[in-house]
Coordinates of C-alpha atoms and ligand atoms in Angstrom, one line a residue:
M1054 CA 27.2 -67.8 -35.5
S1055 CA 25.7 -65.0 -33.7
T1056 CA 28.9 -63.2 -32.9
L1057 CA 30.1 -60.2 -34.9
P1058 CA 33.8 -60.9 -35.4
T1059 CA 34.7 -57.6 -36.9
R1060 CA 33.4 -55.5 -34.0
R1061 CA 35.3 -56.5 -30.9
S1062 CA 34.6 -54.5 -27.9
F1063 CA 37.3 -53.6 -25.3
A1064 CA 37.2 -51.8 -22.0
L1065 CA 37.2 -48.1 -22.1
G1066 CA 40.4 -46.6 -20.7
A1067 CA 40.2 -45.6 -17.0
G1068 CA 40.7 -42.0 -18.1
A1069 CA 37.3 -42.0 -19.9
T1070 CA 35.4 -39.0 -18.5
L1071 CA 31.9 -37.9 -18.6
F1072 CA 31.3 -34.2 -18.2
A1073 CA 28.8 -31.6 -19.2
A1074 CA 29.8 -29.4 -22.2
L1075 CA 28.0 -27.0 -24.5
T1076 CA 28.2 -28.1 -28.1
S1077 CA 29.1 -25.5 -30.7
R1078 CA 25.5 -25.5 -31.9
K1079 CA 23.3 -22.8 -30.6
G1080 CA 20.8 -23.7 -28.0
F1081 CA 21.8 -27.3 -27.5
S1082 CA 23.8 -28.8 -24.7
A1083 CA 24.6 -32.4 -24.1
P1084 CA 27.1 -34.1 -21.8
S1085 CA 30.2 -35.1 -23.6
Q1086 CA 32.2 -38.3 -23.3
Q1087 CA 35.5 -39.5 -24.6
Q1088 CA 35.1 -42.3 -27.2
R1089 CA 38.1 -44.4 -28.2
V1090 CA 38.2 -45.9 -31.6
V1091 CA 41.1 -48.2 -32.7
V1092 CA 41.7 -48.6 -36.5
H1093 CA 43.9 -51.4 -37.8
P1094 CA 44.8 -50.3 -41.4
A1095 CA 46.6 -53.6 -41.9
V1096 CA 43.7 -55.9 -40.9
E1097 CA 41.7 -56.3 -44.1
I1098 CA 38.1 -57.3 -44.3
G1099 CA 37.5 -57.1 -48.1
T1100 CA 36.9 -54.6 -50.9
V1101 CA 34.0 -52.2 -50.5
S1102 CA 32.2 -52.9 -53.8
P1103 CA 30.4 -49.8 -55.2
L1104 CA 27.4 -52.0 -55.5
L1105 CA 26.9 -51.8 -51.8
H1106 CA 25.7 -48.3 -52.4
G1107 CA 23.0 -49.3 -54.9
S1108 CA 19.5 -48.1 -55.3
F1109 CA 16.0 -49.3 -56.0
A1110 CA 13.1 -47.6 -58.0
E1111 CA 9.7 -49.1 -58.1
H1112 CA 6.4 -48.2 -59.8
L1113 CA 5.1 -47.1 -56.5
G1114 CA 3.6 -43.7 -55.6
S1115 CA 5.6 -41.0 -57.3
C1116 CA 9.0 -42.8 -57.5
I1117 CA 8.7 -43.3 -61.3
Y1118 CA 5.7 -41.3 -62.6
G1119 CA 6.0 -37.7 -61.4
G1120 CA 9.3 -38.4 -59.8
L1121 CA 12.0 -39.7 -62.1
W1122 CA 9.8 -39.7 -65.1
V1123 CA 7.9 -36.5 -66.0
G1124 CA 7.2 -37.4 -69.7
R1125 CA 8.6 -36.0 -72.9
N1126 CA 6.1 -33.2 -73.2
S1127 CA 6.4 -31.9 -69.6
P1128 CA 7.2 -28.3 -68.9
I1129 CA 9.4 -29.6 -66.2
P1130 CA 13.0 -29.6 -67.5
N1131 CA 13.7 -33.1 -68.7
I1132 CA 15.9 -35.3 -70.9
N1133 CA 13.6 -37.4 -73.1
G1134 CA 11.1 -37.4 -70.3
H1135 CA 13.5 -38.0 -67.4
R1136 CA 13.5 -35.3 -64.8
R1137 CA 16.7 -33.4 -65.5
Q1138 CA 17.4 -32.3 -61.9
A1139 CA 17.0 -35.8 -60.5
V1140 CA 19.3 -37.2 -63.3
D1141 CA 21.9 -34.6 -62.3
Y1142 CA 21.7 -35.3 -58.6
L1143 CA 21.8 -39.1 -59.1
K1144 CA 24.6 -38.9 -61.6
A1145 CA 26.6 -36.7 -59.2
L1146 CA 26.0 -39.3 -56.4
G1147 CA 27.1 -42.0 -58.7
V1148 CA 24.3 -44.6 -58.2
P1149 CA 26.2 -47.7 -59.1
V1150 CA 23.2 -50.0 -59.7
L1151 CA 19.5 -49.4 -60.0
R1152 CA 16.9 -52.1 -59.4
W1153 CA 13.5 -51.9 -61.2
P1154 CA 10.5 -52.2 -61.6
G1155 CA 9.8 -53.6 -58.1
G1156 CA 9.3 -54.7 -55.4
C1157 CA 5.9 -56.1 -55.2
F1158 CA 5.1 -54.4 -58.5
A1159 CA 7.6 -56.7 -60.3
D1160 CA 5.5 -59.8 -59.8
D1161 CA 2.5 -58.2 -61.5
Y1162 CA 4.6 -56.4 -64.3
H1163 CA 4.4 -57.7 -67.8
W1164 CA 7.4 -56.2 -69.7
R1165 CA 5.7 -56.2 -73.1
D1166 CA 3.2 -53.6 -71.7
G1167 CA 6.2 -51.2 -71.6
I1168 CA 7.7 -51.4 -75.1
G1169 CA 6.7 -50.0 -78.4
P1170 CA 5.1 -46.7 -79.3
P1171 CA 3.9 -45.1 -76.0
A1172 CA 0.5 -44.2 -77.4
R1173 CA -0.2 -47.9 -78.1
R1174 CA 0.9 -49.2 -74.7
P1175 CA -1.9 -50.6 -72.5
Q1176 CA -3.3 -48.8 -69.4
S1177 CA -2.6 -51.1 -66.5
V1178 CA -3.8 -51.1 -62.9
N1179 CA -1.1 -51.0 -60.3
I1180 CA -2.8 -53.5 -57.9
H1181 CA -0.2 -53.3 -55.1
W1182 CA 0.0 -49.6 -54.6
G1183 CA -3.4 -48.1 -54.8
N1184 CA -5.1 -49.5 -58.0
Y1185 CA -4.3 -46.4 -60.0
V1186 CA -3.9 -46.6 -63.7
E1187 CA -0.4 -46.4 -65.3
D1188 CA 0.1 -45.6 -69.0
N1189 CA 3.3 -47.7 -69.2
S1190 CA 5.1 -44.7 -70.8
F1191 CA 8.1 -45.7 -68.6
G1192 CA 9.1 -49.2 -69.8
T1193 CA 12.3 -51.2 -70.5
H1194 CA 13.8 -48.7 -73.0
E1195 CA 13.1 -45.7 -70.7
F1196 CA 14.6 -47.5 -67.7
I1197 CA 17.8 -48.5 -69.6
E1198 CA 18.1 -44.9 -70.9
L1199 CA 17.8 -43.6 -67.3
C1200 CA 20.5 -46.0 -66.2
R1201 CA 22.8 -44.8 -69.0
L1202 CA 22.1 -41.2 -68.1
I1203 CA 23.1 -41.7 -64.5
D1204 CA 25.8 -44.3 -65.2
A1205 CA 24.1 -47.0 -63.2
E1206 CA 24.2 -50.7 -64.0
P1207 CA 20.6 -51.9 -64.6
Y1208 CA 19.1 -54.7 -62.4
L1209 CA 15.7 -56.0 -63.7
A1210 CA 13.4 -57.8 -61.3
G1211 CA 11.5 -60.5 -63.2
N1212 CA 8.0 -61.7 -62.6
V1213 CA 7.6 -65.1 -61.0
G1214 CA 4.4 -64.5 -59.1
S1215 CA 2.0 -63.9 -62.0
G1216 CA 4.4 -64.4 -64.9
T1217 CA 5.7 -67.4 -66.8
P1218 CA 9.2 -68.8 -67.4
R1219 CA 8.7 -67.9 -71.1
E1220 CA 7.9 -64.3 -70.3
L1221 CA 11.1 -63.9 -68.3
R1222 CA 13.2 -65.8 -70.8
D1223 CA 11.9 -63.5 -73.6
W1224 CA 12.7 -60.4 -71.6
V1225 CA 16.3 -61.6 -71.2
E1226 CA 16.5 -62.3 -75.0
Y1227 CA 14.8 -59.0 -75.9
C1228 CA 17.4 -57.1 -73.8
N1229 CA 20.5 -59.1 -74.5
Y1230 CA 20.4 -60.9 -77.8
P1231 CA 22.5 -58.9 -80.3
S1232 CA 20.5 -59.3 -83.5
G1233 CA 18.7 -61.6 -85.9
S1234 CA 16.1 -63.1 -83.6
S1235 CA 12.5 -61.6 -83.7
L1236 CA 12.9 -60.3 -80.2
A1237 CA 16.3 -58.6 -80.9
E1238 CA 14.9 -57.1 -84.1
E1239 CA 11.8 -55.8 -82.2
R1240 CA 14.2 -54.1 -79.7
A1241 CA 16.0 -52.6 -82.6
A1242 CA 12.7 -51.4 -84.2
N1243 CA 11.9 -49.9 -80.8
G1244 CA 15.0 -47.8 -80.8
S1245 CA 18.0 -49.8 -79.7
R1246 CA 20.0 -51.8 -82.2
E1247 CA 22.6 -52.3 -79.5
P1248 CA 21.7 -54.9 -76.9
F1249 CA 21.1 -53.6 -73.4
R1250 CA 23.5 -56.2 -71.9
V1251 CA 21.6 -56.5 -68.6
R1252 CA 23.5 -58.6 -66.2
Y1253 CA 21.4 -58.6 -63.0
W1254 CA 18.1 -60.5 -63.2
G1255 CA 15.9 -60.9 -60.2
V1256 CA 13.8 -64.1 -60.2
G1257 CA 10.8 -63.0 -58.2
N1258 CA 10.5 -60.6 -55.3
E1259 CA 9.3 -61.3 -51.8
N1260 CA 7.8 -64.6 -53.0
W1261 CA 7.0 -65.4 -49.4
G1262 CA 4.5 -62.4 -49.6
C1263 CA 3.4 -60.2 -52.4
G1264 CA 5.3 -62.3 -54.9
G1265 CA 2.9 -65.2 -54.7
N1266 CA 2.6 -66.1 -51.0
M1267 CA 4.7 -69.2 -51.6
S1268 CA 6.3 -71.6 -49.1
P1269 CA 10.1 -71.8 -49.4
E1270 CA 9.7 -75.2 -51.0
D1271 CA 7.2 -73.9 -53.6
Y1272 CA 9.5 -70.9 -54.4
A1273 CA 12.6 -73.1 -54.7
S1274 CA 10.8 -75.3 -57.3
E1275 CA 9.5 -72.2 -59.1
F1276 CA 13.0 -70.7 -59.0
R1277 CA 14.5 -73.9 -60.5
R1278 CA 11.9 -73.8 -63.3
F1279 CA 12.3 -70.1 -64.2
V1280 CA 16.0 -69.9 -63.9
T1281 CA 16.5 -72.8 -66.3
Y1282 CA 15.5 -70.4 -69.1
V1283 CA 17.4 -67.4 -68.0
R1284 CA 20.3 -67.9 -70.4
T1285 CA 23.3 -66.1 -71.8
F1286 CA 22.0 -64.4 -74.8
G1287 CA 24.9 -62.7 -76.7
D1288 CA 27.8 -61.8 -74.5
T1289 CA 26.1 -61.1 -71.3
R1290 CA 26.0 -63.9 -68.7
P1291 CA 23.1 -63.3 -66.4
F1292 CA 23.6 -63.0 -62.7
T1293 CA 20.4 -64.5 -61.3
I1294 CA 19.1 -63.3 -58.0
A1295 CA 16.7 -65.5 -55.9
C1296 CA 14.3 -64.2 -53.3
G1297 CA 15.8 -64.5 -49.8
P1298 CA 14.3 -63.9 -46.4
N1299 CA 12.4 -61.1 -44.8
G1300 CA 15.1 -59.9 -42.3
N1301 CA 17.0 -62.7 -40.7
D1302 CA 14.5 -65.4 -41.3
V1303 CA 16.6 -68.5 -41.0
E1304 CA 13.7 -70.8 -41.7
W1305 CA 13.2 -69.4 -45.2
T1306 CA 16.8 -69.8 -46.1
R1307 CA 17.1 -73.3 -44.6
R1308 CA 14.0 -74.6 -46.4
F1309 CA 15.0 -72.9 -49.7
M1310 CA 18.5 -74.3 -49.6
E1311 CA 17.3 -77.7 -48.5
T1312 CA 14.9 -77.9 -51.5
I1313 CA 17.2 -76.4 -54.1
G1314 CA 20.5 -77.8 -53.0
P1315 CA 20.0 -81.6 -53.3
N1316 CA 18.3 -81.0 -56.7
V1317 CA 21.4 -79.1 -58.0
V1318 CA 23.6 -81.8 -56.7
R1319 CA 21.6 -84.4 -58.6
G1320 CA 21.9 -82.2 -61.7
R1321 CA 18.4 -80.9 -61.7
G1322 CA 18.8 -77.1 -61.6
V1323 CA 21.3 -74.4 -60.8
F1324 CA 22.1 -72.3 -57.8
P1325 CA 21.2 -68.7 -58.0
S1326 CA 24.2 -66.3 -58.4
G1327 CA 22.8 -64.2 -55.7
Y1328 CA 20.3 -64.5 -52.8
A1329 CA 18.6 -61.3 -51.7
M1330 CA 17.4 -60.6 -48.2
H1331 CA 15.2 -57.5 -47.4
F1332 CA 15.7 -55.5 -44.2
Y1333 CA 13.5 -52.6 -43.2
S1334 CA 13.9 -50.6 -40.0
N1335 CA 10.4 -49.7 -39.0
G1336 CA 9.7 -46.4 -37.3
R1337 CA 6.7 -45.9 -35.0
D1338 CA 6.5 -42.1 -35.7
V1339 CA 5.9 -39.9 -38.8
P1340 CA 9.4 -38.8 -40.0
T1341 CA 9.5 -35.3 -38.7
K1342 CA 8.0 -36.0 -35.3
F1343 CA 10.1 -38.8 -33.9
T1344 CA 10.4 -39.2 -30.2
V1345 CA 13.7 -40.0 -28.7
E1346 CA 12.5 -43.4 -27.6
N1347 CA 11.3 -44.4 -31.1
M1348 CA 14.4 -43.0 -32.7
Q1349 CA 16.5 -45.1 -30.4
E1350 CA 14.5 -48.2 -31.2
Q1351 CA 14.9 -47.6 -34.9
L1352 CA 18.6 -46.9 -34.8
S1353 CA 19.2 -50.0 -32.6
S1354 CA 17.8 -52.2 -35.4
F1355 CA 21.1 -51.8 -37.4
A1356 CA 22.7 -54.2 -35.0
R1357 CA 20.1 -56.8 -36.1
L1358 CA 20.9 -56.0 -39.7
E1359 CA 24.6 -56.8 -39.1
Q1360 CA 23.7 -59.9 -37.1
G1361 CA 21.4 -61.0 -40.0
I1362 CA 24.2 -60.6 -42.6
V1363 CA 26.6 -62.7 -40.5
V1364 CA 23.9 -65.4 -39.8
Q1365 CA 22.6 -65.6 -43.4
R1366 CA 26.1 -65.7 -44.9
G1367 CA 27.1 -68.4 -42.5
L1368 CA 23.9 -70.4 -43.3
L1369 CA 24.5 -70.2 -47.1
D1370 CA 28.1 -71.2 -46.6
S1371 CA 27.3 -74.2 -44.5
Y1372 CA 24.9 -75.5 -47.1
L1373 CA 27.2 -74.8 -50.0
Q1374 CA 30.0 -76.5 -48.2
A1375 CA 27.8 -79.6 -47.6
F1376 CA 26.6 -79.6 -51.2
A1377 CA 30.2 -79.4 -52.5
G1378 CA 30.7 -82.8 -50.9
P1379 CA 33.9 -84.7 -50.1
P1380 CA 36.9 -84.9 -52.4
R1381 CA 36.1 -87.1 -55.4
G1382 CA 38.0 -89.5 -57.6
P1383 CA 41.4 -91.2 -57.0
S1384 CA 43.3 -88.0 -57.0
G1385 CA 41.1 -86.6 -54.2
I1386 CA 40.2 -83.5 -56.1
V1387 CA 38.0 -81.2 -54.2
P1388 CA 35.2 -80.0 -56.4
P1389 CA 34.9 -76.2 -56.5
R1390 CA 32.4 -75.0 -53.9
P1391 CA 29.4 -73.3 -55.6
Q1392 CA 29.2 -69.6 -54.8
V1393 CA 25.9 -67.8 -53.9
H1394 CA 26.4 -64.2 -53.2
L1395 CA 24.4 -62.4 -50.5
L1396 CA 22.5 -59.2 -51.4
I1397 CA 20.2 -56.9 -49.5
D1398 CA 18.3 -55.5 -52.4
E1399 CA 15.8 -53.6 -50.3
W1400 CA 16.8 -51.8 -47.1
G1401 CA 16.1 -48.6 -45.2
V1402 CA 13.8 -47.0 -42.7
W1403 CA 10.1 -47.3 -43.0
D1404 CA 8.3 -44.8 -40.9
R1405 CA 4.7 -44.0 -40.4
M1406 CA 3.1 -42.2 -43.3
I1407 CA 1.1 -39.0 -43.1
P1408 CA -2.1 -39.6 -45.0
E1409 CA -2.3 -36.0 -46.4
E1410 CA 1.2 -36.3 -47.7
E1411 CA 0.5 -39.7 -49.4
K1412 CA -2.6 -38.1 -51.0
R1413 CA -0.6 -35.2 -52.2
Y1414 CA 2.7 -36.9 -53.2
G1415 CA 1.8 -40.5 -53.7
R1416 CA 1.9 -43.8 -51.7
L1417 CA 4.7 -44.3 -49.2
W1418 CA 6.0 -40.7 -49.7
M1419 CA 8.3 -40.1 -46.8
Q1420 CA 10.5 -37.2 -45.6
S1421 CA 14.1 -37.9 -44.7
T1422 CA 15.4 -36.2 -41.6
Q1423 CA 18.7 -35.9 -39.7
R1424 CA 17.7 -39.2 -38.0
S1425 CA 17.1 -40.9 -41.4
A1426 CA 20.6 -39.8 -42.6
V1427 CA 22.1 -41.2 -39.4
A1428 CA 20.2 -44.5 -40.1
A1429 CA 21.5 -44.5 -43.7
A1430 CA 25.0 -44.0 -42.5
M1431 CA 24.7 -46.7 -39.9
G1432 CA 23.4 -49.1 -42.6
L1433 CA 26.3 -48.3 -44.9
N1434 CA 28.8 -48.7 -42.0
V1435 CA 27.4 -52.2 -41.4
F1436 CA 27.8 -53.0 -45.1
H1437 CA 31.5 -51.8 -45.1
R1438 CA 32.3 -53.8 -42.0
Q1439 CA 30.7 -56.8 -43.6
A1440 CA 32.1 -56.1 -47.1
D1441 CA 33.5 -59.6 -47.4
K1442 CA 30.0 -61.1 -47.0
L1443 CA 28.0 -58.9 -49.3
Y1444 CA 27.6 -58.4 -53.0
M1445 CA 25.1 -55.7 -53.5
C1446 CA 22.7 -53.5 -51.4
N1447 CA 19.9 -51.3 -52.6
I1448 CA 18.3 -48.5 -50.6
A1449 CA 14.5 -48.4 -50.8
Q1450 CA 13.9 -46.2 -52.7
T1451 CA 15.5 -43.7 -55.0
V1452 CA 12.9 -40.9 -55.3
N1453 CA 10.0 -40.0 -53.1
V1454 CA 9.3 -43.4 -51.6
L1455 CA 10.4 -44.5 -48.2
H1456 CA 14.1 -43.8 -47.4
S1457 CA 14.7 -41.8 -50.6
V1458 CA 17.8 -39.8 -51.6
V1459 CA 15.8 -37.4 -53.8
L1460 CA 12.4 -35.8 -53.3
A1461 CA 10.6 -34.4 -56.4
H1462 CA 7.2 -32.8 -56.8
Q1463 CA 6.0 -30.7 -59.8
D1464 CA 9.0 -28.6 -60.7
N1465 CA 10.7 -29.0 -57.3
C1466 CA 13.5 -31.4 -56.7
L1467 CA 15.9 -31.7 -53.7
R1468 CA 18.6 -33.8 -52.2
T1469 CA 17.4 -35.4 -48.9
T1470 CA 19.5 -35.7 -45.8
S1471 CA 20.0 -39.3 -46.7
Y1472 CA 21.5 -38.3 -50.1
Y1473 CA 24.3 -36.6 -48.1
A1474 CA 24.8 -39.7 -46.0
F1475 CA 25.5 -41.6 -49.2
Q1476 CA 27.6 -38.8 -50.7
M1477 CA 29.8 -38.7 -47.5
Q1478 CA 30.3 -42.5 -47.7
K1479 CA 31.3 -42.5 -51.3
P1480 CA 35.0 -42.3 -50.7
H1481 CA 34.9 -45.9 -49.3
R1482 CA 34.0 -47.3 -52.7
C1483 CA 36.7 -49.6 -54.1
K1484 CA 38.8 -49.3 -51.0
T1485 CA 39.7 -52.1 -48.7
A1486 CA 37.6 -52.2 -45.6
V1487 CA 39.7 -52.6 -42.5
R1488 CA 39.0 -53.4 -38.9
A1489 CA 37.8 -50.6 -36.6
E1490 CA 37.1 -51.3 -32.9
T1491 CA 35.1 -49.2 -30.6
G1492 CA 34.8 -49.0 -26.9
D1493 CA 31.0 -49.6 -27.1
S1494 CA 29.7 -52.3 -29.2
S1495 CA 26.1 -52.0 -28.0
P1496 CA 23.5 -51.2 -30.6
L1497 CA 23.6 -47.4 -29.9
G1498 CA 27.4 -47.2 -29.4
I1499 CA 29.4 -45.1 -31.9
S1500 CA 29.2 -46.7 -35.4
V1501 CA 32.4 -46.7 -37.4
S1502 CA 33.6 -48.0 -40.7
A1503 CA 37.1 -47.7 -42.1
S1504 CA 38.7 -48.4 -45.5
R1505 CA 42.1 -47.8 -47.0
K1506 CA 43.8 -47.5 -50.4
D1507 CA 46.9 -46.0 -51.8
G1508 CA 47.9 -44.1 -48.7
E1509 CA 44.4 -42.8 -47.9
L1510 CA 42.4 -44.0 -44.9
V1511 CA 38.7 -43.1 -44.9
L1512 CA 36.6 -43.2 -41.8
T1513 CA 32.9 -42.7 -41.2
L1514 CA 31.9 -42.1 -37.6
V1515 CA 28.3 -41.9 -36.6
N1516 CA 26.9 -40.8 -33.2
P1517 CA 23.5 -42.5 -32.8
K1518 CA 23.0 -41.0 -29.3
H1519 CA 20.7 -38.1 -28.8
D1520 CA 22.1 -37.1 -25.4
L1521 CA 25.8 -37.5 -25.8
H1522 CA 28.4 -35.3 -27.4
M1523 CA 31.3 -37.6 -28.4
K1524 CA 34.9 -36.6 -28.2
V1525 CA 36.5 -39.2 -30.4
N1526 CA 40.1 -40.2 -30.0
C1527 CA 41.1 -42.5 -32.8
A1528 CA 44.3 -44.6 -32.7
L1529 CA 45.8 -45.9 -35.8
V1530 CA 47.6 -49.2 -35.3
G1531 CA 50.9 -49.5 -37.2
A1532 CA 50.3 -46.4 -39.2
T1533 CA 50.5 -42.6 -38.9
A1534 CA 48.6 -39.9 -40.6
V1535 CA 50.2 -36.7 -41.9
S1536 CA 47.0 -34.7 -42.6
G1537 CA 43.3 -35.1 -42.5
Q1538 CA 40.0 -33.5 -43.6
A1539 CA 36.5 -34.0 -42.3
Q1540 CA 32.9 -33.2 -43.0
L1541 CA 30.0 -33.2 -40.6
L1542 CA 26.3 -33.8 -41.2
Y1543 CA 24.5 -32.4 -38.2
H1544 CA 21.5 -30.4 -37.2
P1545 CA 20.6 -29.7 -33.5
D1546 CA 17.0 -30.9 -34.3
F1547 CA 17.1 -34.6 -35.3
N1548 CA 13.7 -34.1 -36.9
A1549 CA 15.1 -31.4 -39.2
C1550 CA 14.7 -32.1 -43.0
N1551 CA 15.3 -30.6 -46.4
S1552 CA 11.9 -29.5 -47.7
F1553 CA 10.6 -28.0 -51.0
E1554 CA 10.4 -24.6 -49.2
N1555 CA 13.9 -25.0 -47.6
P1556 CA 15.9 -27.5 -49.5
D1557 CA 19.3 -26.9 -47.9
V1558 CA 18.5 -27.0 -44.2
V1559 CA 20.8 -30.1 -43.6
T1560 CA 23.9 -30.3 -45.7
P1561 CA 27.5 -31.4 -44.9
K1562 CA 29.9 -28.8 -43.6
P1563 CA 33.7 -28.9 -43.2
H1564 CA 34.6 -30.1 -39.7
P1565 CA 37.8 -29.7 -37.7
V1566 CA 39.9 -32.8 -37.2
S1567 CA 43.2 -32.9 -35.5
V1568 CA 45.9 -35.3 -36.7
A1569 CA 49.0 -36.1 -34.7
G1570 CA 50.9 -39.2 -35.9
A1571 CA 48.9 -42.2 -34.9
G1572 CA 46.3 -40.2 -33.2
V1573 CA 43.2 -38.5 -34.7
A1574 CA 40.7 -36.5 -32.7
L1575 CA 37.4 -34.9 -33.6
E1576 CA 34.0 -34.1 -32.0
L1577 CA 30.7 -35.8 -32.9
P1578 CA 27.6 -34.0 -31.7
P1579 CA 24.5 -36.0 -30.9
I1580 CA 22.8 -37.7 -33.9
S1581 CA 25.6 -36.8 -36.4
I1582 CA 27.8 -38.2 -39.1
A1583 CA 31.4 -37.4 -39.7
A1584 CA 33.4 -38.4 -42.8
V1585 CA 37.1 -38.3 -42.4
S1586 CA 39.8 -38.7 -45.0
L1587 CA 43.4 -39.2 -43.8
K1588 CA 46.6 -39.1 -45.7
L1589 CA 48.9 -41.8 -44.3
A1590 CA 52.6 -41.3 -44.0
Ligands
AHR482 O1 9.8 -51.0 -51.0 C1 8.4 -51.1 -50.8 C2 8.0 -52.6 -50.8 O2 8.5 -53.2 -49.7 C3 8.4 -53.4 -52.0 O3 7.5 -53.3 -53.0 C4 8.4 -54.8 -51.4 O4 9.3 -55.6 -52.0 C5 8.7 -54.6 -49.9 O5 7.8 -55.2 -49.1

């Protein structure tokens, strides 16, 4: 269970050389080394769902208020209160799905506080993120409008910790019932005759912690009770998402499945459609002052993320297989195995905060550097390599908070380094992930993902080493390329970032790639990301 079948290592060829070379970047030299990558365009893993590139926006710090939402009367350019520049950036990125309103905040959020005339909405205290008062001017209608503006699918996280089954059930009806019920008419009176057709419903968040400090058994019973009332209202069948483990916590999954499963088998409940694990890669430094040692430690954690996906998927499958039971009846019909999809609906780097920045920009405000972009690209590479095991992944978070893709303050708004990591990985969406092998499967070995569709092969190659310039030779097995293009995200200082003063310090640039039949070669400077698109013969 602990092996990673899609990343086989093989011995480096005897010709591998290590020699000193100066990179093309001014003032930086690192020894360079040949790296062999073997891509098997015919060995398919699964489709790269766009949902693997999802995002997450919480009422936390300035993610919503002051970030995405500036208010209708703001002098900052906006569309009905939504920051126009952020909308443009997120729409261009193509955020496929947006989770809201938390996080921890979700289990203390009461959706009725955020509907109706804004002036009449209550002032609520955000108990998780600093006890500040929110005016609830951003509620369900505003969130759905934001999703429509950026073309994202909405994902609403319901309140289990301090809410009731009725409150969650009513939210689903309010959003999805077409017309005629009091809740549907209230939605219409509040501006939307059309149902919102929300498909993704979280049933609690981190219920092992801020979502109620529950045991897996307690949570499984709560989940069973709440989910009973999350129904198909109108034409939208809800996809329910249960709270999964913190990282690869097998104990939580075992005890959750062992509580819920037998009950489902006895007809007392339903399995969730999805099960969401959270995975944060902690950093010991403040973002722009990482030491080499702490960067290595953080980047190494993506091997654990991959391991966690394999282990959690395997665990879920073993329980589902067992619950499906043996063939039944005289004809020996095998009952269909229930499906529970695996999500990672919060992931990313979580570095040390700078108190003055948090004071100025809000809680968990975090810069994104060249290192953070490499971390994002490594995470996305993991998701592509494990595309057959995952349903959705959501970076934490969209704006200003933690591993964000956009930073916004007053009338400034910029794309972070991590925005570009996502942008460069976009071509993988809807393609078939295929096997790529590297000569170094250690946690800081070259990170690769590959996908193919209609004569195009897309590769993302990441160099997580600070002291090695990689000369990559990539062999295509059973295929040849006729042409190729590449982009590189690189800065000689891995602590470099895009700031409000200098928003374009780190941006992708065209990068040379040489294509000769089944061989593709390019260079990867230390702590860099290359996105390659190849036209196959
Ligand atoms: O993303 C920040 C917080 O991290 C979320 O609110 C919570 O779910 C997690 O612990």
